[in-house]
Coordinates of C-alpha atoms and ligand atoms in Angstrom, one line a residue:
M1 CA -29.7 -27.5 18.8
A2 CA -26.6 -27.1 21.0
R3 CA -24.6 -28.6 18.2
I4 CA -25.9 -26.0 15.7
W5 CA -24.9 -23.2 18.1
M6 CA -21.5 -24.8 18.4
Y7 CA -21.0 -24.7 14.6
V8 CA -22.3 -21.1 14.4
S9 CA -19.9 -20.1 17.2
L10 CA -17.1 -21.8 15.4
L11 CA -17.9 -20.1 12.1
M12 CA -18.1 -16.7 13.8
F13 CA -14.8 -17.4 15.5
I14 CA -13.2 -18.3 12.1
A15 CA -14.7 -15.1 10.6
I16 CA -13.3 -12.9 13.3
K17 CA -9.9 -14.6 13.2
T18 CA -9.5 -14.2 9.4
Q19 CA -10.8 -10.6 9.4
G20 CA -7.3 -9.2 9.8
C21 CA -8.0 -6.0 7.8
P22 CA -10.5 -3.2 8.2
Q23 CA -13.5 -3.1 5.8
G24 CA -12.5 -1.9 2.4
W25 CA -8.8 -2.9 2.9
V26 CA -7.1 -5.9 1.3
Q27 CA -4.9 -8.4 3.0
G28 CA -1.4 -8.5 1.5
P29 CA 1.6 -10.8 2.4
N30 CA 2.5 -8.9 5.6
A31 CA 0.0 -6.0 5.9
C32 CA -3.3 -4.5 4.9
F33 CA -3.6 -2.1 2.0
F34 CA -6.1 0.5 0.8
F35 CA -6.2 1.7 -2.8
S36 CA -7.7 5.2 -3.0
K37 CA -10.3 5.7 -5.7
F38 CA -9.4 9.5 -6.0
G39 CA -6.2 11.2 -6.6
G40 CA -4.0 14.0 -5.1
S41 CA -0.4 15.1 -4.7
W42 CA 2.1 12.8 -2.9
A43 CA 1.7 15.1 0.2
D44 CA -2.1 14.7 0.0
G45 CA -1.9 10.9 -0.1
N46 CA 0.7 10.9 2.7
A47 CA -1.5 13.1 4.9
I48 CA -4.6 11.0 4.3
C49 CA -2.9 7.7 5.2
Q50 CA -1.4 9.3 8.3
G51 CA -4.8 10.7 9.2
F52 CA -6.0 7.2 9.6
N53 CA -3.0 6.2 11.6
T54 CA -1.4 4.4 8.6
R55 CA 1.2 5.3 6.1
L56 CA 1.8 5.4 2.3
A57 CA 2.5 1.8 1.2
E58 CA 6.2 0.7 1.4
P59 CA 6.5 -2.6 -0.6
E60 CA 10.1 -3.2 0.2
D61 CA 10.1 -7.0 -0.6
D62 CA 9.4 -8.8 -3.9
A63 CA 6.2 -10.5 -2.6
T64 CA 4.5 -7.3 -1.5
L65 CA 5.4 -5.5 -4.7
A66 CA 4.1 -8.4 -6.8
F67 CA 0.9 -8.4 -4.7
L68 CA 0.3 -4.6 -5.1
L69 CA 0.9 -4.8 -8.9
R70 CA -1.5 -7.8 -9.3
H71 CA -4.2 -6.1 -7.2
A72 CA -3.8 -2.8 -9.0
K73 CA -4.1 -4.4 -12.4
I74 CA -7.2 -6.5 -11.6
E75 CA -9.2 -4.2 -9.3
H76 CA -8.1 -0.8 -10.5
P77 CA -7.4 -1.2 -14.2
T78 CA -8.1 2.5 -15.0
N79 CA -5.6 3.8 -12.5
A80 CA -2.1 3.4 -14.0
Q81 CA -0.1 4.7 -11.0
F82 CA -0.4 5.0 -7.2
Y83 CA 1.7 7.0 -4.8
L84 CA 3.9 4.9 -2.5
G85 CA 5.9 6.0 0.7
G86 CA 9.3 6.6 -1.0
S87 CA 11.2 9.6 -2.2
D88 CA 14.6 11.1 -3.2
M89 CA 13.6 14.6 -2.0
F90 CA 16.5 14.7 0.6
A91 CA 19.3 13.6 -1.7
E92 CA 18.7 13.5 -5.4
G93 CA 19.1 10.0 -6.7
T94 CA 19.1 8.3 -3.3
W95 CA 15.7 6.6 -3.1
V96 CA 14.5 5.7 0.4
W97 CA 11.3 4.4 2.0
S98 CA 9.6 6.9 4.3
S99 CA 9.4 5.0 7.6
T100 CA 12.7 3.1 7.6
L101 CA 14.9 5.2 5.3
D102 CA 15.9 1.8 3.8
K103 CA 17.2 2.1 0.2
V104 CA 14.7 1.2 -2.6
N105 CA 15.7 -2.1 -4.3
P106 CA 17.2 -1.0 -7.6
S107 CA 15.7 -4.1 -9.4
H108 CA 12.2 -2.9 -8.6
W109 CA 12.2 0.1 -11.0
T110 CA 10.4 0.0 -14.3
P111 CA 12.9 0.1 -17.3
G112 CA 14.4 3.6 -17.8
N113 CA 13.6 4.8 -14.2
P114 CA 14.3 6.6 -12.0
N115 CA 14.6 9.3 -14.7
D116 CA 13.9 12.4 -12.5
D117 CA 11.0 13.5 -14.6
Y118 CA 11.4 17.1 -15.7
N119 CA 14.4 17.4 -13.2
N120 CA 11.8 17.1 -10.5
G121 CA 10.8 13.5 -10.1
D122 CA 11.2 13.0 -6.4
C123 CA 8.2 10.9 -5.4
L124 CA 7.6 7.2 -5.8
T125 CA 4.7 5.6 -7.6
L126 CA 3.7 2.0 -8.3
N127 CA 3.4 1.9 -12.1
A128 CA 1.0 -1.0 -12.7
P129 CA 1.3 -1.3 -16.5
G130 CA 5.1 -0.9 -16.3
G131 CA 5.3 -3.6 -13.6
G132 CA 7.4 -1.8 -11.1
L133 CA 8.3 1.5 -9.5
N134 CA 8.4 5.0 -11.1
D135 CA 9.5 8.4 -10.1
V136 CA 7.2 11.3 -10.7
R137 CA 6.8 15.0 -9.8
C138 CA 5.4 15.1 -6.2
T139 CA 2.7 17.6 -7.3
D140 CA 1.2 15.4 -10.0
T141 CA -2.2 13.9 -9.3
Y142 CA -2.3 10.1 -8.7
S143 CA -4.3 7.7 -6.5
F144 CA -2.4 6.3 -3.6
I145 CA -2.0 3.2 -1.5
C146 CA -2.1 3.2 2.3
Q147 CA -0.5 0.4 4.4
A148 CA -1.7 -0.7 7.9
E149 CA 0.1 -3.4 9.9
T150 CA -2.1 -6.4 10.3
E151 CA -1.3 -6.8 14.1
N152 CA -2.5 -3.3 14.9
H153 CA -5.9 -4.0 13.4
E154 CA -6.3 -7.4 15.1
T155 CA -5.6 -5.6 18.4
V156 CA -8.2 -3.0 17.5
N157 CA -10.8 -5.7 16.6
V158 CA -10.2 -7.5 19.9
I159 CA -10.7 -4.3 21.9
G160 CA -13.7 -3.3 19.8
Ligands
CA201 CA1 14.7 12.8 -8.2
CA202 CA1 10.0 8.6 -14.0

C-alpha cells in the first residue's frame, strides 16, 4: 500500500513539474502561448494580453516562429493570421518587437512583405498559410497570440 502511494505521489510530482503553462495555454520552446479564438484590433489584442499580465507574442528566434506556425496551422486552421507584438508605428519601415525594441529578423517575413498595406500596414501578424510574418493595418480584425514566460507561471503554481 505504501508503495502505491509512493507511485501516486511520484506521478503527481511529475504532473506538477511538467505543468509549466496555465490551462488553455501551450508550451513553446521558451514560453507559454495562448491563441485567441476571437478577433480584434492590434490594440485590443495587446490590451487583453497585458490584462492577464502577459504580452502579445514576440517570436524573435527561428524555433519559436516555427512552433507558432506549426501550432496555428494544426490547431487553428480557419484562422489565417494572428497579431504579434511588433510594429513599425514609430518609424515607418523599422520593424521592432514591443518589449525589447529588437529589430525583426528580415528573413522571417513572408515573400513580398512588409508592403505597408494601403500605406498603413504598421502592425505585425503571423501569417500561417504564408509561413512567416506579415504587416497589416492595426485596425483590421485578427485573432492574436499572447506570450507568458514559463518561469513566471511555475512560480505562481508553487505559491498557489
Ligand atoms: Ca508600415
Ligand atoms: Ca502586408
